[in-house]
mmCIF file of C-alpha atoms in Angstrom:
data_model
loop_
_atom_site.group_PDB
_atom_site.id
_atom_site.type_symbol
_atom_site.label_atom_id
_atom_site.label_comp_id
_atom_site.label_asym_id
_atom_site.label_seq_id
_atom_site.Cartn_x
_atom_site.Cartn_y
_atom_site.Cartn_z
ATOM 1 C CA MET A 1 122.865 103.022 102.995
ATOM 2 C CA ARG A 2 120.319 104.596 105.262
ATOM 3 C CA TYR A 3 120.354 101.849 108.264
ATOM 4 C CA ASP A 4 118.445 103.921 111.562
ATOM 5 C CA ASP A 5 115.610 102.310 111.381
ATOM 6 C CA PHE A 6 117.391 98.582 111.086
ATOM 7 C CA ARG A 7 116.229 96.506 113.751
ATOM 8 C CA ARG A 8 119.465 95.534 115.912
ATOM 9 C CA SER A 9 119.852 91.850 116.338
ATOM 10 C CA ASP A 10 121.382 90.890 119.699
ATOM 11 C CA SER A 11 122.977 87.725 117.865
ATOM 12 C CA ILE A 12 126.522 89.099 118.076
ATOM 13 C CA ASP A 13 129.283 88.135 120.129
ATOM 14 C CA ASP A 14 131.467 90.980 120.510
ATOM 15 C CA ARG A 15 135.023 90.032 120.849
ATOM 16 C CA ARG A 16 137.162 93.612 119.674
ATOM 17 C CA ASP A 17 138.662 93.724 123.395
ATOM 18 C CA ASP A 18 139.690 90.648 123.657
ATOM 19 C CA SER A 19 143.816 89.683 123.507
ATOM 20 C CA GLY A 20 143.260 88.083 120.556
ATOM 21 C CA GLY A 21 144.853 85.158 121.437
ATOM 22 C CA GLY A 22 141.362 83.387 121.441
ATOM 23 C CA GLY A 23 141.712 81.364 124.632
ATOM 24 C CA GLY A 24 144.887 79.266 123.418
ATOM 25 C CA GLY A 25 142.423 77.922 120.380
ATOM 26 C CA GLY A 26 143.187 75.397 118.469
ATOM 27 C CA GLY A 27 145.575 76.242 115.472
ATOM 28 C CA PHE A 28 144.640 77.731 112.045
ATOM 29 C CA GLY A 29 142.387 74.530 110.812
ATOM 30 C CA ILE A 30 144.114 75.084 107.769
ATOM 31 C CA PRO A 31 144.926 71.238 105.808
ATOM 32 C CA MET A 32 149.062 72.174 105.213
ATOM 33 C CA GLY A 33 149.105 69.107 102.980
ATOM 34 C CA GLY A 34 152.531 66.663 103.148
ATOM 35 C CA GLY A 35 155.393 67.364 101.122
ATOM 36 C CA GLY A 36 153.465 69.562 98.248
ATOM 37 C CA GLY A 37 151.164 71.694 100.790
ATOM 38 C CA LEU A 38 151.559 75.380 101.388
ATOM 39 C CA GLY A 39 153.922 77.113 103.827
ATOM 40 C CA ILE A 40 151.946 79.141 106.604
ATOM 41 C CA GLY A 41 153.786 82.162 104.797
ATOM 42 C CA THR A 42 152.247 81.439 101.729
ATOM 43 C CA ILE A 43 148.689 80.790 103.364
ATOM 44 C CA ILE A 44 148.789 84.445 105.281
ATOM 45 C CA VAL A 45 149.878 86.028 102.215
ATOM 46 C CA LEU A 46 147.514 84.522 100.042
ATOM 47 C CA GLY A 47 145.057 86.113 102.988
ATOM 48 C CA LEU A 48 146.032 89.117 102.796
ATOM 49 C CA VAL A 49 145.834 89.473 98.919
ATOM 50 C CA GLY A 50 142.753 87.553 98.665
ATOM 51 C CA TYR A 51 140.393 88.820 101.656
ATOM 52 C CA ALA A 52 138.269 86.709 99.844
ATOM 53 C CA PHE A 53 134.565 86.416 101.478
ATOM 54 C CA GLY A 54 134.150 82.487 102.080
ATOM 55 C CA ILE A 55 133.276 79.847 104.139
ATOM 56 C CA ASP A 56 135.354 77.575 106.469
ATOM 57 C CA PRO A 57 139.117 79.788 105.729
ATOM 58 C CA ARG A 58 140.934 76.606 105.151
ATOM 59 C CA ILE A 59 138.603 76.222 101.903
ATOM 60 C CA LEU A 60 140.527 79.843 100.546
ATOM 61 C CA ILE A 61 144.016 78.367 99.944
ATOM 62 C CA GLY A 62 142.173 75.738 97.952
ATOM 63 C CA GLY A 63 143.002 77.547 95.101
ATOM 64 C CA ALA A 64 146.541 78.108 95.229
ATOM 65 C CA GLU A 65 147.007 74.233 96.442
ATOM 66 C CA ILE A 66 146.657 73.075 92.714
ATOM 67 C CA LEU A 67 149.325 74.906 92.031
ATOM 68 C CA THR A 68 152.087 72.903 94.059
ATOM 69 C CA GLY A 69 150.292 69.785 94.049
ATOM 70 C CA GLY A 70 148.890 70.063 97.831
ATOM 71 C CA SER A 71 146.954 67.823 99.608
ATOM 72 C CA GLN A 72 143.092 66.915 98.464
ATOM 73 C CA GLN A 73 142.022 65.403 101.658
ATOM 74 C CA ALA A 74 138.909 66.802 102.786
ATOM 75 C CA PRO A 75 139.410 69.632 105.709
ATOM 76 C CA THR A 76 137.902 68.349 109.018
ATOM 77 C CA TYR A 77 136.416 70.205 112.034
ATOM 78 C CA GLN A 78 137.912 70.495 115.673
ATOM 79 C CA THR A 79 136.740 70.602 118.815
ATOM 80 C CA ASP A 80 135.640 73.555 119.862
ATOM 81 C CA ARG A 81 137.909 75.158 122.493
ATOM 82 C CA ARG A 82 136.711 78.338 125.350
ATOM 83 C CA SER A 83 137.469 81.772 123.986
ATOM 84 C CA GLY A 84 137.903 84.676 125.820
ATOM 85 C CA PRO A 85 134.974 86.360 127.515
ATOM 86 C CA ALA A 86 133.195 88.042 124.991
ATOM 87 C CA THR A 87 130.360 90.892 125.239
ATOM 88 C CA THR A 88 126.769 89.731 123.769
ATOM 89 C CA GLY A 89 124.316 91.683 122.339
ATOM 90 C CA ALA A 90 123.994 94.408 119.917
ATOM 91 C CA PRO A 91 126.859 97.105 120.391
ATOM 92 C CA LYS A 92 127.368 100.416 120.681
ATOM 93 C CA ASP A 93 130.178 101.923 118.575
ATOM 94 C CA GLU A 94 128.997 102.697 114.753
ATOM 95 C CA MET A 95 130.379 99.809 113.166
ATOM 96 C CA GLY A 96 129.312 97.463 115.730
ATOM 97 C CA SER A 97 125.798 99.152 115.522
ATOM 98 C CA MET A 98 125.516 98.819 111.630
ATOM 99 C CA ILE A 99 126.413 95.361 111.858
ATOM 100 C CA ALA A 100 123.722 94.480 114.251
ATOM 101 C CA GLY A 101 120.985 96.538 112.276
ATOM 102 C CA VAL A 102 122.419 94.411 108.806
ATOM 103 C CA LEU A 103 121.994 90.793 110.753
ATOM 104 C CA GLY A 104 118.520 91.868 112.203
ATOM 105 C CA GLU A 105 117.166 92.632 108.568
ATOM 106 C CA ILE A 106 118.973 89.519 107.090
ATOM 107 C CA ASP A 107 117.207 87.810 109.577
ATOM 108 C CA ASP A 108 113.811 89.297 109.573
ATOM 109 C CA ARG A 109 113.758 89.018 105.239
ATOM 110 C CA TRP A 110 115.466 85.556 105.675
ATOM 111 C CA ASN A 111 112.338 84.345 107.981
ATOM 112 C CA GLU A 112 109.684 85.757 105.956
ATOM 113 C CA ILE A 113 111.176 83.914 103.055
ATOM 114 C CA PHE A 114 111.096 80.407 105.176
ATOM 115 C CA GLN A 115 108.125 80.909 106.288
ATOM 116 C CA ALA A 116 106.514 81.479 102.907
ATOM 117 C CA SER A 117 107.383 78.022 102.189
ATOM 118 C CA GLY A 118 106.403 76.679 105.224
ATOM 119 C CA GLN A 119 110.714 76.296 106.993
ATOM 120 C CA THR A 120 111.531 77.202 110.276
ATOM 121 C CA TYR A 121 114.417 79.713 109.593
ATOM 122 C CA LYS A 122 117.163 79.973 112.681
ATOM 123 C CA GLY A 123 119.944 83.135 112.128
ATOM 124 C CA PRO A 124 123.806 82.876 112.404
ATOM 125 C CA ARG A 125 125.498 83.959 115.336
ATOM 126 C CA ILE A 126 128.061 86.949 114.398
ATOM 127 C CA VAL A 127 131.429 87.069 116.201
ATOM 128 C CA LEU A 128 133.526 90.607 115.973
ATOM 129 C CA PHE A 129 137.098 90.286 116.915
ATOM 130 C CA ARG A 130 140.365 91.891 116.292
ATOM 131 C CA ASN A 131 143.030 90.333 114.842
ATOM 132 C CA ALA A 132 142.756 86.826 115.953
ATOM 133 C CA THR A 133 139.981 84.829 118.151
ATOM 134 C CA ASN A 134 139.052 80.864 118.549
ATOM 135 C CA GLY A 135 136.962 80.364 115.871
ATOM 136 C CA GLY A 136 135.382 77.281 117.120
ATOM 137 C CA ARG A 137 135.212 74.047 115.428
ATOM 138 C CA CYS A 138 136.919 75.768 112.009
ATOM 139 C CA GLY A 139 140.180 76.389 113.844
ATOM 140 C CA MET A 140 141.402 79.976 114.774
ATOM 141 C CA ALA A 141 139.992 82.501 113.061
ATOM 142 C CA GLN A 142 142.939 85.473 112.031
ATOM 143 C CA SER A 143 142.294 88.808 110.273
ATOM 144 C CA ALA A 144 144.141 87.575 107.395
ATOM 145 C CA MET A 145 141.579 85.121 106.656
ATOM 146 C CA GLY A 146 139.369 87.528 105.503
ATOM 147 C CA PRO A 147 135.285 87.567 106.878
ATOM 148 C CA PHE A 148 134.284 83.695 107.319
ATOM 149 C CA TYR A 149 131.072 81.415 107.747
ATOM 150 C CA CYS A 150 131.458 78.003 110.112
ATOM 151 C CA PRO A 151 128.862 75.374 109.192
ATOM 152 C CA PRO A 152 129.574 73.548 112.253
ATOM 153 C CA ASP A 153 128.729 76.639 115.026
ATOM 154 C CA ARG A 154 126.583 78.262 112.292
ATOM 155 C CA GLN A 155 128.754 81.374 113.051
ATOM 156 C CA ILE A 156 129.957 84.199 110.945
ATOM 157 C CA PHE A 157 133.781 86.076 112.092
ATOM 158 C CA LEU A 158 134.100 89.052 111.055
ATOM 159 C CA ASP A 159 137.307 91.321 111.747
ATOM 160 C CA THR A 160 135.937 94.699 111.619
ATOM 161 C CA GLN A 161 138.995 96.172 110.071
ATOM 162 C CA PHE A 162 138.736 94.259 106.920
ATOM 163 C CA PHE A 163 135.729 96.683 105.824
ATOM 164 C CA ARG A 164 138.278 99.746 106.649
ATOM 165 C CA ASP A 165 140.636 97.555 104.871
ATOM 166 C CA VAL A 166 138.350 97.356 101.732
ATOM 167 C CA GLU A 167 137.799 100.994 101.239
ATOM 168 C CA THR A 168 141.559 101.887 101.675
ATOM 169 C CA LYS A 169 143.903 99.288 100.450
ATOM 170 C CA PHE A 170 141.914 97.502 97.891
ATOM 171 C CA ARG A 171 139.716 100.684 96.907
ATOM 172 C CA GLY A 172 136.760 98.315 96.860
ATOM 173 C CA CYS A 173 134.404 101.535 97.910
ATOM 174 C CA SER A 174 134.798 104.785 98.435
ATOM 175 C CA GLY A 175 132.982 107.056 101.198
ATOM 176 C CA SER A 176 129.282 106.387 102.110
ATOM 177 C CA SER A 177 128.621 103.556 99.858
ATOM 178 C CA CYS A 178 131.246 101.488 101.917
ATOM 179 C CA LYS A 179 128.150 100.684 104.351
ATOM 180 C CA PHE A 180 126.267 99.088 101.841
ATOM 181 C CA THR A 181 129.695 96.976 100.858
ATOM 182 C CA THR A 182 129.810 96.382 104.436
ATOM 183 C CA ALA A 183 126.062 95.098 104.057
ATOM 184 C CA TYR A 184 126.747 93.203 100.974
ATOM 185 C CA ILE A 185 129.534 91.428 102.682
ATOM 186 C CA ILE A 186 128.052 90.144 105.772
ATOM 187 C CA ALA A 187 124.891 88.746 103.214
ATOM 188 C CA HIS A 188 127.022 87.037 101.281
ATOM 189 C CA GLU A 189 128.151 85.375 104.607
ATOM 190 C CA ALA A 190 124.539 84.965 105.670
ATOM 191 C CA GLY A 191 124.370 83.353 102.209
ATOM 192 C CA HIS A 192 126.217 80.378 103.270
ATOM 193 C CA HIS A 193 123.944 80.035 106.470
ATOM 194 C CA ILE A 194 120.953 79.549 104.031
ATOM 195 C CA GLN A 195 123.243 77.080 102.063
ATOM 196 C CA ASN A 196 123.722 75.371 104.983
ATOM 197 C CA LEU A 197 120.277 75.565 106.445
ATOM 198 C CA LEU A 198 119.084 74.351 102.699
ATOM 199 C CA GLY A 199 121.540 71.000 103.559
ATOM 200 C CA ILE A 200 123.891 72.515 100.241
ATOM 201 C CA LEU A 201 127.390 73.001 102.470
ATOM 202 C CA PRO A 202 127.121 68.888 103.361
ATOM 203 C CA ARG A 203 125.729 67.981 100.079
ATOM 204 C CA VAL A 204 128.372 70.353 98.570
ATOM 205 C CA GLN A 205 131.192 69.048 100.751
ATOM 206 C CA ARG A 206 130.530 64.558 100.013
ATOM 207 C CA MET A 207 130.636 66.045 96.365
ATOM 208 C CA GLN A 208 134.365 67.631 97.278
ATOM 209 C CA GLU A 209 135.566 64.609 98.844
ATOM 210 C CA GLN A 210 134.671 62.269 96.010
ATOM 211 C CA ALA A 211 136.384 64.783 93.736
ATOM 212 C CA GLY A 212 138.736 63.169 91.284
ATOM 213 C CA SER A 213 140.948 65.963 91.097
ATOM 214 C CA LYS A 214 141.694 69.777 92.996
ATOM 215 C CA ALA A 215 140.267 71.729 90.411
ATOM 216 C CA GLU A 216 136.695 69.600 90.572
ATOM 217 C CA ALA A 217 136.284 70.288 93.906
ATOM 218 C CA ASN A 218 137.321 73.974 93.172
ATOM 219 C CA ALA A 219 134.985 74.209 90.799
ATOM 220 C CA LEU A 220 132.180 73.071 92.972
ATOM 221 C CA GLN A 221 133.275 75.892 95.662
ATOM 222 C CA VAL A 222 133.074 78.442 93.034
ATOM 223 C CA LYS A 223 129.449 77.513 92.708
ATOM 224 C CA VAL A 224 128.936 77.393 96.079
ATOM 225 C CA GLU A 225 130.527 80.999 96.402
ATOM 226 C CA LEU A 226 128.740 82.349 93.583
ATOM 227 C CA GLN A 227 125.177 81.032 95.142
ATOM 228 C CA ALA A 228 125.938 82.955 98.323
ATOM 229 C CA ASP A 229 126.731 86.459 96.107
ATOM 230 C CA CYS A 230 123.271 85.513 94.648
ATOM 231 C CA LEU A 231 121.605 85.072 97.985
ATOM 232 C CA SER A 232 122.904 88.251 99.275
ATOM 233 C CA GLY A 233 121.094 90.170 96.155
ATOM 234 C CA VAL A 234 118.317 88.442 97.297
ATOM 235 C CA TRP A 235 117.783 89.694 100.788
ATOM 236 C CA VAL A 236 118.873 93.508 99.024
ATOM 237 C CA ASN A 237 116.126 93.009 96.612
ATOM 238 C CA ARG A 238 113.112 92.077 99.726
ATOM 239 C CA GLU A 239 115.194 94.955 101.766
ATOM 240 C CA GLU A 240 114.034 97.244 99.454
ATOM 241 C CA LYS A 241 110.739 96.664 99.063
ATOM 242 C CA LYS A 242 110.097 96.258 102.723
ATOM 243 C CA ARG A 243 112.040 99.420 103.432
ATOM 244 C CA PRO A 244 112.265 101.874 100.141
ATOM 245 C CA GLY A 245 115.064 104.351 99.967
ATOM 246 C CA PHE A 246 117.519 101.887 102.531
ATOM 247 C CA VAL A 247 119.852 101.346 99.188
ATOM 248 C CA GLU A 248 121.016 105.377 98.391
ATOM 249 C CA PRO A 249 122.615 106.605 94.812
ATOM 250 C CA GLY A 250 125.877 104.936 94.241
ATOM 251 C CA ASP A 251 125.010 101.775 96.446
ATOM 252 C CA ILE A 252 124.451 98.900 93.809
ATOM 253 C CA GLU A 253 127.829 100.698 92.139
ATOM 254 C CA ALA A 254 129.986 99.717 94.997
ATOM 255 C CA ALA A 255 128.846 96.324 95.945
ATOM 256 C CA LEU A 256 129.438 95.503 91.885
ATOM 257 C CA THR A 257 133.249 97.290 92.372
ATOM 258 C CA THR A 258 133.751 95.144 95.367
ATOM 259 C CA ALA A 259 132.564 91.820 93.386
ATOM 260 C CA THR A 260 135.028 93.270 90.764
ATOM 261 C CA ALA A 261 137.890 93.680 93.493
ATOM 262 C CA ILE A 262 137.740 89.912 94.816
ATOM 263 C CA GLY A 263 136.918 88.050 91.714
ATOM 264 C CA ASP A 264 139.345 85.273 91.553
ATOM 265 C CA ASP A 265 140.619 86.555 88.227
ATOM 266 C CA THR A 266 141.336 90.296 89.791
ATOM 267 C CA LEU A 267 142.809 88.947 92.549
ATOM 268 C CA GLN A 268 145.408 86.487 90.892
ATOM 269 C CA ARG A 269 146.569 88.917 88.157
ATOM 270 C CA LYS A 270 147.178 91.553 91.077
ATOM 271 C CA ALA A 271 148.964 88.282 92.939
ATOM 272 C CA THR A 272 150.728 86.815 90.416
ATOM 273 C CA GLY A 273 149.799 88.064 86.909
ATOM 274 C CA ARG A 274 148.736 85.390 85.665
ATOM 275 C CA VAL A 275 144.850 83.514 85.766
ATOM 276 C CA VAL A 276 144.743 80.002 86.260
ATOM 277 C CA PRO A 277 140.730 78.985 85.665
ATOM 278 C CA ASP A 278 141.482 75.550 87.366
ATOM 279 C CA SER A 279 142.340 77.256 90.813
ATOM 280 C CA PHE A 280 139.376 79.979 91.275
ATOM 281 C CA THR A 281 137.424 79.519 94.562
ATOM 282 C CA HIS A 282 134.940 82.095 94.221
ATOM 283 C CA GLY A 283 134.563 82.879 90.631
ATOM 284 C CA SER A 284 135.731 85.561 88.568
ATOM 285 C CA ALA A 285 135.193 88.983 88.583
ATOM 286 C CA ALA A 286 132.354 89.086 85.748
ATOM 287 C CA GLN A 287 130.572 86.235 87.463
ATOM 288 C CA ARG A 288 130.277 87.636 90.657
ATOM 289 C CA LYS A 289 129.148 90.553 89.370
ATOM 290 C CA GLN A 290 126.405 88.768 87.210
ATOM 291 C CA TRP A 291 125.068 86.432 90.261
ATOM 292 C CA PHE A 292 124.605 89.323 93.141
ATOM 293 C CA MET A 293 122.647 91.310 90.208
ATOM 294 C CA THR A 294 120.612 87.630 89.448
ATOM 295 C CA GLY A 295 119.195 87.933 92.781
ATOM 296 C CA TYR A 296 118.973 91.786 93.157
ATOM 297 C CA LYS A 297 116.466 91.257 90.024
ATOM 298 C CA GLN A 298 114.965 88.595 90.856
ATOM 299 C CA GLY A 299 114.762 88.062 94.388
ATOM 300 C CA THR A 300 114.265 84.418 94.673
ATOM 301 C CA VAL A 301 115.968 81.470 96.046
ATOM 302 C CA GLN A 302 115.175 79.623 92.964
ATOM 303 C CA SER A 303 116.746 82.281 90.257
ATOM 304 C CA CYS A 304 120.196 81.436 92.584
ATOM 305 C CA ASN A 305 120.612 78.055 91.033
ATOM 306 C CA THR A 306 123.995 77.613 90.509
ATOM 307 C CA PHE A 307 124.326 74.328 90.584
ATOM 308 C CA ALA A 308 121.959 73.642 87.591
ATOM 309 C CA ALA A 309 123.206 72.652 84.036
ATOM 310 C CA GLY A 310 124.764 74.915 82.234
ATOM 311 C CA ALA A 311 124.109 77.738 84.609
ATOM 312 C CA LEU A 312 127.847 79.018 84.733
#
């Protein structure tokens, strides 16, 4: 991925030099349920094994709770607590500068898309951290949760070590193509921000609260995640038109490899040796690849309607 000419965004809070305590924080913000809830050790293991891109880390453990009879109560957001001091603006190190560049281009392309439809776009902020930090109204952010978007605060939380782990631990990419994988991950999280701006996330949360079972709520979450995959593809399509040559040979294949690595079926098979479709929260490997490519090929928001009848 060529990114030297990307516009660097200043909408970044860099907490990587923080102690990782998050200023006391507000806990994990994960519903533990009653007697049938998951233990904290299980949650951390799920995060380490799953490392799934997601919206609000409390939803990440939803797929496992269906196996243990966990609570179906919808998560509630906390009151924010002050974090330690952060450096704001585009970071100067290589990883931070690349992330700032990707965010800048994501904001520019989505601003163009929103303007074309007569809407106003305001981008998310990215919080960079190491190990753990205050996740605002979504509770404590920890590296084991993977990247996530916090809807009420409109912030994306990223532990930059995660991007190295994708290559070294999970073999989701290799070499220079990992730069594009990083962009894909950020674009996925930005996809959740687009969903938030369009009112999709609050609408789905209400539907999940009314769902008759955990499996039904999970099925809705799968549609949310696959739509974010599609929206990330839309950004790549628009960016490629704006900056021909930014996608280099092997980049798209790397994104598809990563999509395969983080498919629910792939993760479950590695973790337990079996696949439980009713517990999926992000979609299968095939679905994730399909919807990224749909967005990439079509380049329109309309092509990303995962909620349409028969879409899945």
